[in-house]
Amino acid sequence: MTDTAPLPAFLEDRISAAYPGEVADRILAGLDAARERPVTLRANALKTDAGTVAGELERAGIGFARAPWYPDAFALADGVRERDVWELDIYRDGLVYLQSLSSMLPPLALAPRAGADILDMCAAPGGKTSQIAALTGGAAHLTACEMSVPRAERLEHNLAKLGCRNVQVMRTDARRLDEFFSFDQILLDAPCTGSGTVRAGDPRAAERITPKLLDRVTRSQRALLDRALSALKPGGSLVYSTCSVLPAENEDQVERALRRHRDCEVKPIALAGADEGELGLPLLPGRVAGALTVCPTRAFEGFFMVRIEKGAAARRRS
């Protein structure tokens, strides 16, 4: 680790306390390597296909690698900057969306179905919402929640640019979603500390990632997860995810929620090609069998995700 703007001591202590020494060292090394993370993007299947995007990148002289677990995911070559992508027609026309590789995983884990009623509980700025729309060919009934008015406006702008239809944006706090609503599938990418996305050398990280922040987001996560599982239809599925590697935001939340919602259980996440090639997923050990924790690396942000299903014969709790 460099001595210049090191990681917050609070974060290093929490990681060291949560993982065996060798694993903790791997996480800290990954956060250090994140200083030089490549630009990554997703082909927007609502408007184009991955082959067309690949051809356009090649014509622009931009090298790239492909993710074996998702044909629409691209990691661009060293030295390519986001502004290089901004200048391309495929970006201006909404054929691609700049998105981290790790954040593409939760919609894949959800395996959204055409015709399903799907809720994205914390939707802005719209990367995962638009990806769900693309994975269903625009044929799902999508509800996207965002409580912040400016962020909701940004969400609506991005959805329009990317050609998303049949999406209802609700400017509301998902924790207070009316009891009337219920859904076949729910994505809860919860607000978190961002411990998996911080980059060593960021001088502002120590100001952001604090015990106070951890306390605030864990309380929000508990309320959101409770509301999500209550709003899930019997036989439905939910993916809970965070961009954190701290068990307090991940395994602890899942275990607590399952104690409260006895009609729900974890189902393993299966992603074809997850362990293949240079962009195979760098996974960490975890307490919840079937969940995935992605280790931060040069290519990936640290991320946690778990798929939970509600029993088909479950009675909806009051």
Short mmCIF file of C-alpha atoms in Angstrom, two decimals:
data_model
loop_
_atom_site.label_atom_id
_atom_site.label_comp_id
_atom_site.label_asym_id
_atom_site.label_seq_id
_atom_site.Cartn_x
_atom_site.Cartn_y
_atom_site.Cartn_z
CA MET A 1 0.00 0.00 0.00
CA THR A 2 1.20 3.50 -0.75
CA ASP A 3 1.73 5.99 2.05
CA THR A 4 0.02 8.74 0.05
CA ALA A 5 -3.64 9.15 1.11
CA PRO A 6 -3.96 5.61 2.51
CA LEU A 7 -7.28 3.89 3.03
CA PRO A 8 -9.29 5.09 6.03
CA ALA A 9 -8.01 3.38 9.19
CA PHE A 10 -11.61 2.57 10.13
CA LEU A 11 -12.11 0.66 6.89
CA GLU A 12 -8.81 -1.23 7.15
CA ASP A 13 -9.67 -2.23 10.71
CA ARG A 14 -13.14 -3.48 9.73
CA ILE A 15 -11.78 -5.50 6.82
CA SER A 16 -8.99 -7.01 8.96
CA ALA A 17 -11.51 -7.94 11.67
CA ALA A 18 -13.96 -9.52 9.19
CA TYR A 19 -11.60 -11.70 7.12
CA PRO A 20 -8.64 -14.01 7.69
CA GLY A 21 -5.29 -12.27 7.22
CA GLU A 22 -4.57 -13.56 3.72
CA VAL A 23 -8.07 -12.66 2.50
CA ALA A 24 -7.95 -9.21 4.11
CA ASP A 25 -4.60 -8.56 2.43
CA ARG A 26 -6.12 -9.56 -0.91
CA ILE A 27 -8.98 -7.07 -0.45
CA LEU A 28 -6.64 -4.24 0.55
CA ALA A 29 -4.36 -5.00 -2.39
CA GLY A 30 -7.40 -4.87 -4.69
CA LEU A 31 -8.42 -1.46 -3.38
CA ASP A 32 -4.89 -0.27 -4.07
CA ALA A 33 -4.97 -1.70 -7.61
CA ALA A 34 -8.27 0.14 -8.21
CA ARG A 35 -6.28 3.35 -8.76
CA GLU A 36 -5.90 2.21 -12.38
CA ARG A 37 -9.26 0.53 -12.99
CA PRO A 38 -10.15 0.36 -16.72
CA VAL A 39 -13.18 2.01 -18.28
CA THR A 40 -15.99 -0.53 -18.66
CA LEU A 41 -19.30 -0.39 -20.50
CA ARG A 42 -22.34 -2.41 -21.44
CA ALA A 43 -23.83 -2.80 -24.90
CA ASN A 44 -27.47 -1.67 -24.70
CA ALA A 45 -29.41 -4.60 -26.12
CA LEU A 46 -32.54 -2.44 -26.44
CA LYS A 47 -30.85 -0.54 -29.29
CA THR A 48 -27.98 -2.66 -30.61
CA ASP A 49 -25.97 -5.81 -30.06
CA ALA A 50 -22.51 -6.58 -28.72
CA GLY A 51 -21.10 -7.37 -32.16
CA THR A 52 -22.03 -3.93 -33.45
CA VAL A 53 -20.48 -2.26 -30.39
CA ALA A 54 -17.31 -4.31 -30.82
CA GLY A 55 -17.08 -3.20 -34.45
CA GLU A 56 -17.55 0.46 -33.55
CA LEU A 57 -14.88 0.28 -30.85
CA GLU A 58 -12.47 -1.34 -33.30
CA ARG A 59 -13.14 1.38 -35.89
CA ALA A 60 -12.40 4.00 -33.23
CA GLY A 61 -9.10 2.27 -32.46
CA ILE A 62 -10.22 1.31 -28.95
CA GLY A 63 -9.05 -2.07 -27.71
CA PHE A 64 -11.18 -4.12 -25.34
CA ALA A 65 -11.66 -7.42 -23.53
CA ARG A 66 -14.97 -9.29 -23.24
CA ALA A 67 -16.45 -10.75 -20.07
CA PRO A 68 -17.13 -14.51 -20.38
CA TRP A 69 -20.14 -14.29 -18.03
CA TYR A 70 -21.96 -11.54 -19.96
CA PRO A 71 -21.55 -11.04 -23.73
CA ASP A 72 -22.64 -7.39 -23.49
CA ALA A 73 -19.86 -6.41 -21.04
CA PHE A 74 -16.66 -4.73 -22.27
CA ALA A 75 -13.49 -3.68 -20.45
CA LEU A 76 -11.57 -1.14 -22.49
CA ALA A 77 -7.83 -1.13 -23.00
CA ASP A 78 -5.37 0.67 -20.74
CA GLY A 79 -5.15 4.36 -21.47
CA VAL A 80 -8.74 4.72 -22.71
CA ARG A 81 -10.63 7.38 -20.77
CA GLU A 82 -14.35 7.92 -20.32
CA ARG A 83 -14.13 11.10 -22.38
CA ASP A 84 -12.89 8.97 -25.30
CA VAL A 85 -16.19 7.06 -25.13
CA TRP A 86 -18.23 10.27 -24.77
CA GLU A 87 -17.03 11.31 -28.22
CA LEU A 88 -18.45 8.20 -29.91
CA ASP A 89 -21.83 8.08 -31.65
CA ILE A 90 -22.63 4.81 -29.88
CA TYR A 91 -22.46 6.68 -26.57
CA ARG A 92 -24.33 9.78 -27.69
CA ASP A 93 -27.10 7.64 -29.21
CA GLY A 94 -27.55 5.43 -26.14
CA LEU A 95 -26.14 2.26 -27.69
CA VAL A 96 -23.74 1.79 -24.77
CA TYR A 97 -23.84 2.64 -21.08
CA LEU A 98 -20.77 3.26 -18.93
CA GLN A 99 -21.10 0.86 -16.02
CA SER A 100 -18.74 -1.03 -13.74
CA LEU A 101 -18.41 -4.75 -14.33
CA SER A 102 -19.49 -5.56 -10.79
CA SER A 103 -22.65 -3.49 -11.03
CA MET A 104 -23.73 -5.54 -14.06
CA LEU A 105 -23.90 -8.65 -11.88
CA PRO A 106 -27.04 -8.08 -9.74
CA PRO A 107 -29.44 -7.83 -12.72
CA LEU A 108 -27.90 -11.02 -14.12
CA ALA A 109 -28.36 -12.73 -10.76
CA LEU A 110 -32.01 -11.63 -10.71
CA ALA A 111 -32.59 -13.30 -14.12
CA PRO A 112 -35.51 -10.97 -14.91
CA ARG A 113 -38.42 -12.45 -16.84
CA ALA A 114 -40.44 -10.92 -19.64
CA GLY A 115 -43.97 -10.21 -18.45
CA ALA A 116 -42.99 -10.10 -14.78
CA ASP A 117 -43.79 -7.26 -12.40
CA ILE A 118 -40.31 -6.10 -11.36
CA LEU A 119 -39.27 -3.49 -8.79
CA ASP A 120 -35.91 -1.71 -8.70
CA MET A 121 -35.98 -0.19 -5.21
CA CYS A 122 -33.03 2.22 -5.40
CA ALA A 123 -32.87 2.84 -9.11
CA ALA A 124 -30.91 6.03 -9.88
CA PRO A 125 -28.97 6.68 -12.02
CA GLY A 126 -30.56 3.84 -14.01
CA GLY A 127 -27.77 1.48 -15.02
CA LYS A 128 -29.35 -1.59 -13.43
CA THR A 129 -32.92 -0.56 -14.31
CA SER A 130 -32.02 -0.20 -17.98
CA GLN A 131 -30.09 -3.48 -17.86
CA ILE A 132 -33.17 -5.27 -16.49
CA ALA A 133 -35.19 -3.75 -19.32
CA ALA A 134 -32.60 -4.95 -21.83
CA LEU A 135 -32.46 -8.47 -20.38
CA THR A 136 -36.24 -8.78 -20.79
CA GLY A 137 -36.32 -7.21 -24.24
CA GLY A 138 -38.35 -4.37 -22.79
CA ALA A 139 -41.18 -6.81 -22.03
CA ALA A 140 -41.25 -6.62 -18.22
CA HIS A 141 -43.44 -4.30 -16.16
CA LEU A 142 -40.79 -2.26 -14.38
CA THR A 143 -41.20 0.06 -11.40
CA ALA A 144 -38.17 2.15 -10.46
CA CYS A 145 -38.06 3.99 -7.11
CA GLU A 146 -35.93 7.02 -6.32
CA MET A 147 -36.64 9.40 -3.44
CA SER A 148 -34.32 12.23 -4.52
CA VAL A 149 -35.94 14.55 -7.07
CA PRO A 150 -32.67 15.45 -8.89
CA ARG A 151 -31.63 11.79 -8.99
CA ALA A 152 -35.08 10.76 -10.22
CA GLU A 153 -34.79 13.30 -13.03
CA ARG A 154 -31.39 11.87 -13.96
CA LEU A 155 -32.91 8.38 -13.87
CA GLU A 156 -35.71 9.41 -16.25
CA HIS A 157 -33.19 11.08 -18.59
CA ASN A 158 -31.03 7.94 -18.77
CA LEU A 159 -33.99 5.61 -19.28
CA ALA A 160 -35.24 7.76 -22.16
CA LYS A 161 -31.79 7.95 -23.75
CA LEU A 162 -31.37 4.18 -23.54
CA GLY A 163 -34.77 3.48 -25.08
CA CYS A 164 -36.40 1.96 -22.00
CA ARG A 165 -40.16 1.67 -22.26
CA ASN A 166 -42.80 0.35 -19.89
CA VAL A 167 -40.95 1.74 -16.85
CA GLN A 168 -42.81 3.62 -14.14
CA VAL A 169 -40.55 5.94 -12.13
CA MET A 170 -41.85 6.56 -8.62
CA ARG A 171 -40.37 9.49 -6.71
CA THR A 172 -40.72 7.88 -3.32
CA ASP A 173 -38.76 6.31 -0.50
CA ALA A 174 -38.93 2.57 -1.19
CA ARG A 175 -39.02 1.92 2.56
CA ARG A 176 -42.48 3.52 2.56
CA LEU A 177 -43.82 1.81 -0.54
CA ASP A 178 -47.58 1.34 -0.21
CA GLU A 179 -48.73 -2.07 1.02
CA PHE A 180 -50.89 -2.27 -2.10
CA PHE A 181 -47.83 -3.04 -4.25
CA SER A 182 -46.40 -6.52 -4.75
CA PHE A 183 -43.88 -7.84 -7.25
CA ASP A 184 -42.67 -11.05 -8.89
CA GLN A 185 -39.04 -9.95 -8.82
CA ILE A 186 -37.22 -7.24 -6.87
CA LEU A 187 -33.74 -5.77 -7.14
CA LEU A 188 -32.51 -4.03 -4.01
CA ASP A 189 -29.12 -2.52 -4.70
CA ALA A 190 -28.98 -0.86 -1.31
CA PRO A 191 -27.28 2.38 -0.27
CA CYS A 192 -24.01 1.41 1.42
CA THR A 193 -20.63 2.64 2.58
CA GLY A 194 -19.08 1.94 -0.82
CA SER A 195 -16.25 0.06 0.89
CA GLY A 196 -15.79 -2.08 -2.21
CA THR A 197 -15.48 0.88 -4.57
CA VAL A 198 -13.13 3.17 -2.65
CA ARG A 199 -9.73 3.63 -4.25
CA ALA A 200 -6.58 3.86 -2.21
CA GLY A 201 -5.14 7.30 -2.68
CA ASP A 202 -8.53 9.04 -2.54
CA PRO A 203 -7.95 11.86 -0.02
CA ARG A 204 -11.70 12.20 0.64
CA ALA A 205 -12.31 8.56 1.51
CA ALA A 206 -11.63 9.03 5.23
CA GLU A 207 -14.27 11.77 5.33
CA ARG A 208 -16.88 9.54 3.70
CA ILE A 209 -16.36 6.08 5.18
CA THR A 210 -16.89 6.49 8.91
CA PRO A 211 -18.59 4.62 11.78
CA LYS A 212 -21.44 7.13 11.52
CA LEU A 213 -21.98 6.32 7.85
CA LEU A 214 -21.91 2.58 8.55
CA ASP A 215 -24.51 2.97 11.29
CA ARG A 216 -26.76 5.05 9.04
CA VAL A 217 -26.64 2.78 6.01
CA THR A 218 -27.10 -0.45 7.97
CA ARG A 219 -30.30 0.95 9.49
CA SER A 220 -31.52 1.89 6.01
CA GLN A 221 -30.55 -1.51 4.61
CA ARG A 222 -32.52 -3.33 7.32
CA ALA A 223 -35.66 -1.31 6.60
CA LEU A 224 -35.32 -1.68 2.82
CA LEU A 225 -34.76 -5.42 2.97
CA ASP A 226 -37.72 -5.91 5.29
CA ARG A 227 -39.95 -3.92 2.96
CA ALA A 228 -38.64 -5.76 -0.09
CA LEU A 229 -39.35 -9.21 1.33
CA SER A 230 -42.81 -8.11 2.41
CA ALA A 231 -43.56 -6.78 -1.09
CA LEU A 232 -42.32 -9.96 -2.77
CA LYS A 233 -45.07 -12.22 -4.09
CA PRO A 234 -45.14 -15.89 -3.01
CA GLY A 235 -42.89 -17.75 -5.44
CA GLY A 236 -41.04 -14.54 -6.24
CA SER A 237 -37.32 -13.76 -6.11
CA LEU A 238 -35.24 -10.88 -4.79
CA VAL A 239 -31.61 -9.93 -5.27
CA TYR A 240 -30.05 -7.90 -2.48
CA SER A 241 -26.72 -6.29 -3.35
CA THR A 242 -24.26 -3.70 -2.07
CA CYS A 243 -20.98 -2.28 -3.33
CA SER A 244 -19.43 -3.16 0.04
CA VAL A 245 -17.26 -5.97 1.37
CA LEU A 246 -18.24 -5.44 5.02
CA PRO A 247 -20.30 -8.28 6.55
CA ALA A 248 -22.29 -5.75 8.61
CA GLU A 249 -23.87 -4.62 5.33
CA ASN A 250 -24.03 -8.02 3.70
CA GLU A 251 -24.19 -11.36 5.53
CA ASP A 252 -25.40 -9.77 8.77
CA GLN A 253 -28.32 -8.14 6.96
CA VAL A 254 -29.28 -11.30 5.12
CA GLU A 255 -29.17 -13.50 8.21
CA ARG A 256 -31.26 -11.05 10.17
CA ALA A 257 -33.83 -10.73 7.37
CA LEU A 258 -34.19 -14.50 7.05
CA ARG A 259 -34.87 -14.77 10.78
CA ARG A 260 -37.73 -12.31 10.36
CA HIS A 261 -39.05 -13.75 7.10
CA ARG A 262 -39.20 -17.49 7.72
CA ASP A 263 -40.93 -18.11 4.39
CA CYS A 264 -37.83 -17.00 2.47
CA GLU A 265 -34.56 -18.78 1.66
CA VAL A 266 -31.33 -18.18 -0.20
CA LYS A 267 -30.96 -19.75 -3.63
CA PRO A 268 -27.48 -20.09 -5.20
CA ILE A 269 -26.52 -17.63 -7.93
CA ALA A 270 -25.27 -19.37 -11.04
CA LEU A 271 -23.50 -17.36 -13.75
CA ALA A 272 -22.14 -19.26 -16.73
CA GLY A 273 -18.47 -18.46 -17.37
CA ALA A 274 -18.02 -16.82 -13.96
CA ASP A 275 -14.61 -18.44 -13.40
CA GLU A 276 -13.24 -18.18 -16.93
CA GLY A 277 -10.63 -15.92 -18.55
CA GLU A 278 -8.96 -12.70 -17.47
CA LEU A 279 -12.34 -11.20 -16.55
CA GLY A 280 -13.54 -14.18 -14.54
CA LEU A 281 -15.07 -13.23 -11.20
CA PRO A 282 -12.60 -12.89 -8.28
CA LEU A 283 -14.77 -14.24 -5.45
CA LEU A 284 -14.26 -14.05 -1.68
CA PRO A 285 -15.36 -16.57 0.95
CA GLY A 286 -18.54 -15.70 2.84
CA ARG A 287 -20.87 -16.99 5.55
CA VAL A 288 -24.03 -17.20 3.44
CA ALA A 289 -23.96 -20.26 1.19
CA GLY A 290 -25.01 -19.37 -2.35
CA ALA A 291 -24.24 -15.65 -2.07
CA LEU A 292 -21.40 -14.04 -4.02
CA THR A 293 -18.86 -11.53 -2.75
CA VAL A 294 -16.63 -10.07 -5.46
CA CYS A 295 -13.17 -9.05 -4.32
CA PRO A 296 -12.04 -5.60 -5.42
CA THR A 297 -9.33 -5.85 -8.07
CA ARG A 298 -7.98 -3.68 -10.83
CA ALA A 299 -10.94 -4.72 -13.02
CA PHE A 300 -13.71 -5.22 -10.46
CA GLU A 301 -15.27 -3.24 -7.66
CA GLY A 302 -15.97 -5.07 -4.42
CA PHE A 303 -19.61 -6.21 -4.49
CA PHE A 304 -21.96 -8.49 -2.58
CA MET A 305 -25.12 -10.11 -3.91
CA VAL A 306 -27.56 -12.75 -2.75
CA ARG A 307 -30.70 -14.20 -4.33
CA ILE A 308 -33.63 -14.85 -1.97
CA GLU A 309 -36.85 -16.63 -2.90
CA LYS A 310 -40.17 -16.62 -1.10
CA GLY A 311 -41.96 -19.95 -0.76
CA ALA A 312 -44.83 -20.42 -3.21
CA ALA A 313 -47.21 -21.33 -0.40
CA ALA A 314 -46.13 -18.42 1.79
CA ARG A 315 -48.77 -16.22 3.39
CA ARG A 316 -48.08 -12.53 3.06
CA ARG A 317 -47.16 -11.01 6.40
CA SER A 318 -48.92 -7.96 7.73
#
